[in-house]
Coordinates of C-alpha atoms and ligand atoms in Angstrom, one line a residue:
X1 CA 28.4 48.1 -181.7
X2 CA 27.9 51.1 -179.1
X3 CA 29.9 50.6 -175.3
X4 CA 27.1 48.8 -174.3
X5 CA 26.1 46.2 -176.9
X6 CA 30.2 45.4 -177.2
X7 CA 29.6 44.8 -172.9
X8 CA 27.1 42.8 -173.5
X9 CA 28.5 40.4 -176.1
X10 CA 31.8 40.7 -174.3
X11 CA 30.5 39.1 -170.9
X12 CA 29.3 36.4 -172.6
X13 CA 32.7 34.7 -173.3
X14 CA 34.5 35.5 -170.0
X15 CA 34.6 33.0 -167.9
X16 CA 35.7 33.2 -164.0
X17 CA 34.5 35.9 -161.8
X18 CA 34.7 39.5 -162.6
X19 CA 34.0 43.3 -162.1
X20 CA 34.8 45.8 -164.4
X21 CA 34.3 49.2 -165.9
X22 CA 34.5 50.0 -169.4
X23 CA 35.2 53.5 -171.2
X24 CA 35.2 54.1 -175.2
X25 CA 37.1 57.1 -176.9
X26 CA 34.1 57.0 -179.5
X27 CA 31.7 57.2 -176.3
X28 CA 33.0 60.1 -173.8
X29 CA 31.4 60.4 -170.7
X30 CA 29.8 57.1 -170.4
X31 CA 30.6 53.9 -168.4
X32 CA 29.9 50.5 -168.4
X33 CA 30.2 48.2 -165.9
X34 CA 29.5 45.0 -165.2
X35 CA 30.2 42.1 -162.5
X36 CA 30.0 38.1 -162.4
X37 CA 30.9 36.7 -158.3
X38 CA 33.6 40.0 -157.6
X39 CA 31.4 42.7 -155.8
X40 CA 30.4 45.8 -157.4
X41 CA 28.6 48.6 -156.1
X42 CA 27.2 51.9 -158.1
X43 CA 27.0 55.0 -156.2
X44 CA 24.0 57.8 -157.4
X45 CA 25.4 60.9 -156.1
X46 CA 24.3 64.1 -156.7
X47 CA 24.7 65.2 -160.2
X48 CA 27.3 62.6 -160.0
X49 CA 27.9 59.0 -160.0
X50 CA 30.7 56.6 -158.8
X51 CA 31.2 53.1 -159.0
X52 CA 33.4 50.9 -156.9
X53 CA 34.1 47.4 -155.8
X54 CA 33.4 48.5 -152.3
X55 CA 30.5 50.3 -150.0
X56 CA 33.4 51.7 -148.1
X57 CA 35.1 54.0 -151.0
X58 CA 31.8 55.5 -151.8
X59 CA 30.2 56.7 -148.8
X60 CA 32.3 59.5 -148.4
X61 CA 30.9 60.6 -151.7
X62 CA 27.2 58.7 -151.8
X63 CA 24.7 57.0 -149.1
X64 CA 22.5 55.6 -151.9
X65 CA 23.9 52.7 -153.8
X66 CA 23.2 49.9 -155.4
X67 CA 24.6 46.4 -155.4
X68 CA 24.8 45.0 -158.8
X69 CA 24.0 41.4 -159.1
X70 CA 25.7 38.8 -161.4
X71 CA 25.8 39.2 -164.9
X72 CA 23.7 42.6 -164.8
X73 CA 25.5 46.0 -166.6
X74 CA 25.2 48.9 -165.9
X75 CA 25.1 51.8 -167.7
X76 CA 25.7 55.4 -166.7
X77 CA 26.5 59.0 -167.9
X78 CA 25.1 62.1 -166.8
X79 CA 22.2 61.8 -165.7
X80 CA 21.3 58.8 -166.0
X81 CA 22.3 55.2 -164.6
X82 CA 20.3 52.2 -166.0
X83 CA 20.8 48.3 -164.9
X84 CA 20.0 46.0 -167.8
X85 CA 19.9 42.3 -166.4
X86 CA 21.0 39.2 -168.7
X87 CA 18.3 39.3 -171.5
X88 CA 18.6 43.3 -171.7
X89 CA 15.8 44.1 -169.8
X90 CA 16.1 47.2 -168.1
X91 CA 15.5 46.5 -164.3
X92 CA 13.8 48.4 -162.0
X93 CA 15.3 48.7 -158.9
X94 CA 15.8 52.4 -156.2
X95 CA 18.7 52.7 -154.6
X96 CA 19.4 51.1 -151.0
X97 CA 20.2 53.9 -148.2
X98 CA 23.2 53.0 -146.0
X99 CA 23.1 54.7 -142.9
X100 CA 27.2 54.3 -142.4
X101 CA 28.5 57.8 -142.9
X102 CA 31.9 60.2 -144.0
X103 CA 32.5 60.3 -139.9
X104 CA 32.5 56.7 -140.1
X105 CA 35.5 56.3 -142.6
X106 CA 37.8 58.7 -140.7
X107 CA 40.8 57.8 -138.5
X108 CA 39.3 60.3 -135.7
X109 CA 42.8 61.4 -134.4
X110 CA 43.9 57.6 -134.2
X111 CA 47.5 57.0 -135.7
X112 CA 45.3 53.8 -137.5
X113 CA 41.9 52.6 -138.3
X114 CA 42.9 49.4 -136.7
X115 CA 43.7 51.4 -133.3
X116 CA 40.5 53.5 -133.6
X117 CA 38.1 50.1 -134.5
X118 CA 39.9 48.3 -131.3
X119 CA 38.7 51.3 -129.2
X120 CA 35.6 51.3 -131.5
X121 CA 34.0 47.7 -130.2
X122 CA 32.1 48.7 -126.8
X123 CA 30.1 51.4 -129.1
X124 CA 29.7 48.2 -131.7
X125 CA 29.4 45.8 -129.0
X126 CA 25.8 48.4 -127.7
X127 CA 25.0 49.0 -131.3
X128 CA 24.6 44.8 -131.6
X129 CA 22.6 44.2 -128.7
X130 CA 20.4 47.3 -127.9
X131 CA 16.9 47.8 -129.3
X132 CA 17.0 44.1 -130.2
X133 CA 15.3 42.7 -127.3
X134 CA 11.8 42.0 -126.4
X135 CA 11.7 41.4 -122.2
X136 CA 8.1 40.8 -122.4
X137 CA 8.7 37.9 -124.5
X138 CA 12.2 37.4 -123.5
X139 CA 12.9 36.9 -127.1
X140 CA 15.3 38.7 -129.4
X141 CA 13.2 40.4 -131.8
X142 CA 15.5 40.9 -134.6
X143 CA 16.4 37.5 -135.3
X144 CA 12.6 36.8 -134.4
X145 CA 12.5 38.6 -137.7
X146 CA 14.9 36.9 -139.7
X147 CA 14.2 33.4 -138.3
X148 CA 10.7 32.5 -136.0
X149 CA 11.5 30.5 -133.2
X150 CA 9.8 27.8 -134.4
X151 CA 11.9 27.5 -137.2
X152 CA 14.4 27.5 -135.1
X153 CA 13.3 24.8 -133.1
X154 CA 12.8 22.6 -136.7
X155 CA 16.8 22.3 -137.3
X156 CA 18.5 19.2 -136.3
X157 CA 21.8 20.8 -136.0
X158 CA 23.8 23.7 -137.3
X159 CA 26.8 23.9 -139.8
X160 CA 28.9 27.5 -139.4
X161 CA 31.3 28.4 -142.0
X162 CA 33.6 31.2 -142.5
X163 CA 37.4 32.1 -143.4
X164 CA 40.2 34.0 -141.6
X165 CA 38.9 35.7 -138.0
X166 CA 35.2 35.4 -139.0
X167 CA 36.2 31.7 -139.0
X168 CA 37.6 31.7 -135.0
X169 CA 34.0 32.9 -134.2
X170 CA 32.0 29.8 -135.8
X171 CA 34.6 28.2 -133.5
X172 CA 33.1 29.8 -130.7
X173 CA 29.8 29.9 -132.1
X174 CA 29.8 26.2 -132.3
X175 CA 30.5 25.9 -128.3
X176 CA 27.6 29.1 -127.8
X177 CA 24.7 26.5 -129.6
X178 CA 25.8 23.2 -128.5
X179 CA 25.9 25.1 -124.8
X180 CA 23.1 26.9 -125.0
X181 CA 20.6 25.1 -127.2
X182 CA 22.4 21.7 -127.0
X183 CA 21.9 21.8 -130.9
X184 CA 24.7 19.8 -132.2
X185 CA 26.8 22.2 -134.7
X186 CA 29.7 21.6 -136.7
X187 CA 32.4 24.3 -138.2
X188 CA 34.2 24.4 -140.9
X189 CA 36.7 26.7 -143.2
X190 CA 34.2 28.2 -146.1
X191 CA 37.0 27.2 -148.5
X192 CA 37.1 23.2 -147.5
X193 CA 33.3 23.0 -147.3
X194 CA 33.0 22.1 -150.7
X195 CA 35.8 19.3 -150.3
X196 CA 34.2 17.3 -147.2
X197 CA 30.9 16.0 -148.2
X198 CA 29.0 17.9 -145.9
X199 CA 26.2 16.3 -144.0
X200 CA 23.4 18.7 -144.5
X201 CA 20.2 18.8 -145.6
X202 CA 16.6 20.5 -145.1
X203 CA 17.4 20.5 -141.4
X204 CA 20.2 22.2 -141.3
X205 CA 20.8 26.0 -140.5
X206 CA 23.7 27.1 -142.1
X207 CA 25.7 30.2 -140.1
X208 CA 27.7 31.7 -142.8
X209 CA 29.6 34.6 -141.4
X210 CA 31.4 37.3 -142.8
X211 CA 32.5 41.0 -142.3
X212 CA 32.7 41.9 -146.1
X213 CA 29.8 39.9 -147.1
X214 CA 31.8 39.1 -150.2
X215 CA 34.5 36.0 -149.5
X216 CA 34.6 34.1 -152.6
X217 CA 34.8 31.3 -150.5
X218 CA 32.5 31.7 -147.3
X219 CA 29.7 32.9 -151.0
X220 CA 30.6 29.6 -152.5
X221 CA 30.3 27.5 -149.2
X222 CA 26.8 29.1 -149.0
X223 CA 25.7 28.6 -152.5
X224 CA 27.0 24.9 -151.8
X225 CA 25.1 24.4 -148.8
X226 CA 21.5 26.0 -149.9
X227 CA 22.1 23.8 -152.8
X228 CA 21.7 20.7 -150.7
X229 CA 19.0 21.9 -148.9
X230 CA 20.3 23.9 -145.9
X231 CA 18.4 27.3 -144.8
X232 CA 21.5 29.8 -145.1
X233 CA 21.6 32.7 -142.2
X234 CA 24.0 35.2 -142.9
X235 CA 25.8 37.1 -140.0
X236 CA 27.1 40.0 -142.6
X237 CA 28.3 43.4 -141.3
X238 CA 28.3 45.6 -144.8
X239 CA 25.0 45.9 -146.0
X240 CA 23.5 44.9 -149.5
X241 CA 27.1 42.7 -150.0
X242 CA 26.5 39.5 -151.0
X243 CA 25.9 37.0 -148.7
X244 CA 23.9 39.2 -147.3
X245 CA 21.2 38.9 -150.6
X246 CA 21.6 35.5 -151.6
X247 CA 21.3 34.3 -147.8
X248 CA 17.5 32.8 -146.6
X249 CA 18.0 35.3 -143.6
X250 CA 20.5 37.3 -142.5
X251 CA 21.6 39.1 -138.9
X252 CA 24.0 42.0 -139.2
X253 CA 26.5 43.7 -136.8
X254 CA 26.5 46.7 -136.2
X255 CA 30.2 47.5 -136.5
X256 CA 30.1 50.2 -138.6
X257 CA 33.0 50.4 -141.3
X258 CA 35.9 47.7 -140.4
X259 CA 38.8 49.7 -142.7
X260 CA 42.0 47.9 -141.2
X261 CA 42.6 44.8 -142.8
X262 CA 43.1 43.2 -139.7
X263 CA 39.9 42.4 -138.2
X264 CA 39.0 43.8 -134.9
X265 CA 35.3 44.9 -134.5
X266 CA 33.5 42.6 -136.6
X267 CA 34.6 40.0 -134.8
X268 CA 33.7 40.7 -131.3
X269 CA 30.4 41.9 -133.0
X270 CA 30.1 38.6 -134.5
X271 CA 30.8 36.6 -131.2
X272 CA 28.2 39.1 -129.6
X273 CA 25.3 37.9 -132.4
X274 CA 26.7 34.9 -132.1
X275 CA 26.0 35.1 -128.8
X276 CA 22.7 36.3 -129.1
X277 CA 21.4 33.6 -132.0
X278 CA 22.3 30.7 -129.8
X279 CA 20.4 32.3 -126.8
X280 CA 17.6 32.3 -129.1
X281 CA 17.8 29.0 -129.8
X282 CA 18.1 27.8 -126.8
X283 CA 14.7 29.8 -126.1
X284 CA 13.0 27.5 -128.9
X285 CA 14.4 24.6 -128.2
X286 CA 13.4 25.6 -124.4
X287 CA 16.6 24.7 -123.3
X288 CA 16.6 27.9 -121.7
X289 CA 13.7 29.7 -119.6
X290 CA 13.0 33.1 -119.8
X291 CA 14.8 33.9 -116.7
X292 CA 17.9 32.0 -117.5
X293 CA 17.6 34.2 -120.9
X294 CA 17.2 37.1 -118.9
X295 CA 20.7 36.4 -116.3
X296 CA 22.4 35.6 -120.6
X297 CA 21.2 39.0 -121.6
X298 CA 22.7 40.9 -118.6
X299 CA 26.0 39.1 -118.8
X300 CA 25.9 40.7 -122.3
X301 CA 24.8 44.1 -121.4
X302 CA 28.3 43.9 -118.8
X303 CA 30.7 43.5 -122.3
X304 CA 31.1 47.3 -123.1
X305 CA 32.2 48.5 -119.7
X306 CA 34.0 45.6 -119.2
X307 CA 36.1 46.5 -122.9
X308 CA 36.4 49.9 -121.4
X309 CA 38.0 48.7 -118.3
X310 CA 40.7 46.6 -120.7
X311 CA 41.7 49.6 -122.2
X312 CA 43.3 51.3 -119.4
X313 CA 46.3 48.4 -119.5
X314 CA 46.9 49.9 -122.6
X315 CA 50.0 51.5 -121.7
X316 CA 51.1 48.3 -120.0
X317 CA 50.8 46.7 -122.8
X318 CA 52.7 48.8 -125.0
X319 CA 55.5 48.3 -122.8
X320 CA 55.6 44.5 -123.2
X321 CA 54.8 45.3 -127.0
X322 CA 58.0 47.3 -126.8
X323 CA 60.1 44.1 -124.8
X324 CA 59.0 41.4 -126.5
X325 CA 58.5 42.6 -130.2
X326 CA 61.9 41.2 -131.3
X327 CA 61.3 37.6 -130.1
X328 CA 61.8 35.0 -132.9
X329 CA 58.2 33.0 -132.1
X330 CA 55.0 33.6 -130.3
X331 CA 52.9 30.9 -128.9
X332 CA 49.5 31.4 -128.0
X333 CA 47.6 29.2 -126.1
X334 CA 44.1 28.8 -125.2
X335 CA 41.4 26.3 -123.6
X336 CA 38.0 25.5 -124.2
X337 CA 36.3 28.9 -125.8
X338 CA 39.4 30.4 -125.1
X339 CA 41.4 28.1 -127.6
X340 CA 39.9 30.3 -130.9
X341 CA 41.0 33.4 -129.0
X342 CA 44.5 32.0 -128.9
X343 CA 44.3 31.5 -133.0
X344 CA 42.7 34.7 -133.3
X345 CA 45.7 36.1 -131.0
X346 CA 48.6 34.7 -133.5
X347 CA 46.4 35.4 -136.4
X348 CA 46.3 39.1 -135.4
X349 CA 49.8 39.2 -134.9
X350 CA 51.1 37.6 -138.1
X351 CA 49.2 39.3 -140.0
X352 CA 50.1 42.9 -139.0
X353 CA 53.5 42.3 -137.7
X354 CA 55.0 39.8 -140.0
X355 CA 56.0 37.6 -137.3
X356 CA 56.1 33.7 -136.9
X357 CA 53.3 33.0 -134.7
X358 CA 50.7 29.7 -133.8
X359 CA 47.9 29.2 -132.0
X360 CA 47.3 26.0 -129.7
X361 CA 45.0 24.4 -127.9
X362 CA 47.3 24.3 -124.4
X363 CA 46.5 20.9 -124.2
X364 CA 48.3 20.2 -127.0
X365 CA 51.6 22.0 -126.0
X366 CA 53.2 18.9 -124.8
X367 CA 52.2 17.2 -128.2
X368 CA 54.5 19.3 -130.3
X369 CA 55.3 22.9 -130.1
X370 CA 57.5 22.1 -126.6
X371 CA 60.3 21.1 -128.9
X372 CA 60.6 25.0 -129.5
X373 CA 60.6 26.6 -126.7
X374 CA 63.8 28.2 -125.3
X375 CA 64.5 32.0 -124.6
X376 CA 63.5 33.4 -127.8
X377 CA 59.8 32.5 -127.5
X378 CA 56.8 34.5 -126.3
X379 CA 54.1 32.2 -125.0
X380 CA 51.1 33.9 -124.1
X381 CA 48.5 32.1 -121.8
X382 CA 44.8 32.9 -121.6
X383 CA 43.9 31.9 -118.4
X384 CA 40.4 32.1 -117.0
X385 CA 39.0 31.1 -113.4
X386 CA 37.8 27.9 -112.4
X387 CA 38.7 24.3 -113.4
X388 CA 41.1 25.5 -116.5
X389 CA 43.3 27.8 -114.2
X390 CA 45.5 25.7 -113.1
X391 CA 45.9 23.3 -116.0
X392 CA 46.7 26.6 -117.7
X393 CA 49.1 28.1 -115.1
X394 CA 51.0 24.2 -115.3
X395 CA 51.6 24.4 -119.4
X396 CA 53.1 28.3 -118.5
X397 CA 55.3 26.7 -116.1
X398 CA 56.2 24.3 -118.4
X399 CA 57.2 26.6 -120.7
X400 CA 59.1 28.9 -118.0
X401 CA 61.6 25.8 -117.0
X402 CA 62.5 26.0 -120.7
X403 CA 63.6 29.5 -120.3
X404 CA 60.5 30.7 -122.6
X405 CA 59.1 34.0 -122.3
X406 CA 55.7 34.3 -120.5
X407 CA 52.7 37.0 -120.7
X408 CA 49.8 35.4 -118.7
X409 CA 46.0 37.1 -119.5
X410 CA 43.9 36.1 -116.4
X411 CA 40.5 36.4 -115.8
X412 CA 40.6 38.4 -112.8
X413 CA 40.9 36.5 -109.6
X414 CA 43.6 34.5 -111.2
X415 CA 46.4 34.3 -109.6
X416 CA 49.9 33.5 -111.4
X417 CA 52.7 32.6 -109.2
X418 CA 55.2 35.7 -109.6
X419 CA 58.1 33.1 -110.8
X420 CA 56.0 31.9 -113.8
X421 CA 54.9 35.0 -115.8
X422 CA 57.1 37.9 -116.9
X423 CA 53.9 40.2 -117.3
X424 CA 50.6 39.6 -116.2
X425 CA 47.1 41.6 -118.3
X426 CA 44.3 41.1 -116.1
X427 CA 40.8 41.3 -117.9
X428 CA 37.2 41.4 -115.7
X429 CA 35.6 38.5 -114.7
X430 CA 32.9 37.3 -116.9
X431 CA 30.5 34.1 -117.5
X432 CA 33.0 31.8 -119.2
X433 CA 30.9 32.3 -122.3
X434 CA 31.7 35.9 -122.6
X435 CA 34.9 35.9 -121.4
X436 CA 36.4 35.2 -125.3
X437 CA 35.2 38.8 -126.1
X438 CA 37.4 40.4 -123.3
X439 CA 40.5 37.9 -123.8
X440 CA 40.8 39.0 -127.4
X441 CA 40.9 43.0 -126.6
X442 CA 44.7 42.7 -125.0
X443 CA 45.6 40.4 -127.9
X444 CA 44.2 43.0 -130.7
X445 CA 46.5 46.0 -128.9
X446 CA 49.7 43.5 -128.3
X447 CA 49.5 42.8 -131.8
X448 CA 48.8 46.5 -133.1
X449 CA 51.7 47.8 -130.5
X450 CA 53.9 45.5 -131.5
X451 CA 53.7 46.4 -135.4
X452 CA 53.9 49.7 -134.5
X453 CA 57.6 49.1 -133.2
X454 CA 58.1 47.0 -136.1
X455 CA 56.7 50.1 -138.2
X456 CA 54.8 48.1 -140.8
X457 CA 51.8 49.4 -142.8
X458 CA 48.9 47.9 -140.0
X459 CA 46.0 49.4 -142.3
X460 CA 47.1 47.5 -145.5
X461 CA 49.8 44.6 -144.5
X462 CA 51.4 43.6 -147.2
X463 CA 50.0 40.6 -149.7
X464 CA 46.4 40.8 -148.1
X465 CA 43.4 42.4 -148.9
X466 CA 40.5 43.3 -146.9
X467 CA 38.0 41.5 -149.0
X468 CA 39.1 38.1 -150.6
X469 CA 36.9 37.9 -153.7
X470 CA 38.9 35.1 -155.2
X471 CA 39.3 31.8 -154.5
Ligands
LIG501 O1 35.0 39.6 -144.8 P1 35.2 38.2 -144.1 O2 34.8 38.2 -142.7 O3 34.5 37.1 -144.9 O4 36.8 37.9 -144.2 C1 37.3 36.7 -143.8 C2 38.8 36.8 -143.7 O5 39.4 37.1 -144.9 C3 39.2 37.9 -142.7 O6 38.7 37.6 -141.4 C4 40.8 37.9 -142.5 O7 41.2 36.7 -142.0 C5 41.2 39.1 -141.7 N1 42.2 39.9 -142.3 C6 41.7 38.7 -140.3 O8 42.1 39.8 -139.6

């Protein structure tokens, strides 16, 4: 058999998911590879070809790629790179364009890509909204594209799914559409979907979000979900991935490359899609008039000055990085939209600093986690104006006659007694919609700064990977 019939039979018998390349002493200078669930991605460069399980290591190389799909091979020496799909056909297919670029994959004079992505998100927050609105028809136009808005209007409710970060903004998203549409919609983990049943069906939209495009899980969920009946929208921010291909429509953020395992970009750009989709909706299901969609959009447009404005307390916030970074336990709490941000907050933190940290809903604080507070314990409150402040401000207090540590983030106009809080971030004032994309900014850098006194590896933490392809 030559490289490629021996593929061929080969892939036959595996079973699982897969991506591979294959090399034969008695065949120099050609490859075969081949993929089944695990992404895969060929890059035609010139007079030279790569191939890679991700966009990101070949556009420093390559701008045209192509994203094999299951059970195709492909075959490549020089000068040549043929697909062949299941049966052995040859497939004809061009290579896709990406328009990320070398610049893109560089730490820019940033000690990390996560630092340089955190300072990255107004410039992704602008790339996400402008050029996508129509004020004549006070309509978003790109998801106009993706979905009419009278298919909007035909869904009876909405079903978001995701894992990890991408997964605290269906949270939100879930509060954006019932809010803004007053289409009921449900969240889930990707990775339980398949467990619970679902209730969808043809009037369903599915959100299914995801940086990567590629979660085993958040692909599976999907598959699940168009499988009872469900129209699939994909909120995807690497191109050709996919989710992105096998979705019924699909909205991407314009984050650029997200290199840091920790997320940071992509998610603000999903909450601002997010964001945008459930405006939309709210247009068809004319829950909201063109005006109100109008006062929506400029709240939007605010968010990239506003992030600028957050990172001049950098400095402050390295300070309390450097005070606090040896507690035992960090408690973050949250309310309302807020309460994802205060998962997203311990999330962030864990991950990159190795540190015991939980997220709850403030509420709940008396339920439970009181039992551990005493003078080794950070609790961080996100505290926003209007009816929540002083509920919040009482559960910090709480936590202060217990002799816990407290860092207060306030919505400015907030005022924390100076006997409760041991640091105060302020962000600007926002509509209480928008305010989760400013909370999480001082979150992101507390957890960066704080790993960075810790000195771990904040690109590549230890046991994770930026794209889970396996279940
Ligand atoms: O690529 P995805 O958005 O589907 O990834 C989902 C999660 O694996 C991801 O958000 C993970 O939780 C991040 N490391 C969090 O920072």
């Amino acid at each position: 058999m030559s490289l490629l019939e021996a593929v061929r039979a080969s892939i036959t018998r595996l079973e699982g998911a897969y991506a591979f390349v294959a090399q034969s002493v008695e065949e120099p200078g050609t490859l075969v590879c081949a993929r089944k669930g695990s992404p895969l991605v060929v890059g035609h460069g010139e007079g030279e070809s790569f191939v890679a399980s991700d966009l990101q290591a070949v556009i420093g190389r390559t701008r045209q790629v192509d994203f094999l799909n299951d059970d195709e091979v492909a075959f490549i020496r020089p000068g040549e790179i043929r697909v062949l799909d299941a049966d052995g056909q040859t497939v004809e297919r061009a290579p896709q364009t990406v328009t990320w670029n070398r610049i893109d994959i560089q730490k820019g004079g940033h000690k990390h890509f996560m630092h340089k992505e955190i300072f990255e998100q107004p410039r992704a927050v602008i790339d996400s909204i402008q050029d996508t609105y129509d004020p004549g028809q006070a309509s978003f136009f790109y998801i106009d594209e993706a979905l009419t808005l009278e298919q909007l209007a035909g869904f009876k409710r909405c079903y978001l799914v995701a894992c990890g970060t991408a997964y605290h903004a269906c949270m939100i998203g879930k509060t954006y559409i019932e809010n803004l549409a007053r289409v009921p919609a449900e969240f889930t983990y990707a990775s339980e979907f398949r467990y619970c049943d679902p209730i969808v069906d043809e009037e369903t939209l599915m959100v299914v979000v995801s940086q990567s495009g590629e979660t085993a899980d958040t692909l599976a969920a999907m598959r699940e979900g168009r499988r009872r009946g469900a129209t699939a929208l994909a909120i995807v921010n690497v191109p050709g991935s996919t989710i992105a291909r096998e979705a019924d429509s699909v909205l991407f953020t314009h984050a650029g490359p997200e290199i840091g395992v920790a997320s940071t970009k992509a998610f603000t750009t999903q909450l601002v899609v997010l964001y945008q989709l459930a405006v939309q909706m709210g247009r068809a299901t004319g829950h909201l008039g063109a005006a109100d969609t109008l006062l929506r959009l400029h709240s939007l447009l605010r968010v990239p000055n506003q992030m600028e404005e957050i990172f001049a307390c950098e400095e402050k916030i390295k300070l309390i990085a450097r005070e606090f970074h040896r507690m035992r336990c960090f408690l973050f709490l949250g309310r309302g939209p807020n309460f994802p941000i205060a998962l997203e907050g311990a999330l962030k933190l864990k991950e990159i600093s190795y540190l015991h940290a939980e997220g709850y809903a403030a509420g709940e604080m008396k339920h439970g986690p009181i039992a551990l507070v005493d003078d080794n314990m950070l609790v961080l409150g996100l505290v926003p104006q209007g009816e929540m402040a002083a509920k919040m401000i009482s559960n910090l207090q709480e936590v202060r006659a217990r002799d816990g540590k407290v860092v207060a983030i306030v919505e400015r106009g907030v005022t924390v007694p100076e006997d409760i809080a041991d640091d105060v971030i302020e962000v600007p004032e926002a509509d209480s919609l928008i305010l989760p994309m400013l909370m999480v900014l001082p979150l992101q850098l507390l957890a960066y700064h704080v790993a960075d006194h810790l000195g771990t590896d904040i690109d590549q933490p230890r046991n994770l990977a930026k794209s889970v392809t396996v279940e």
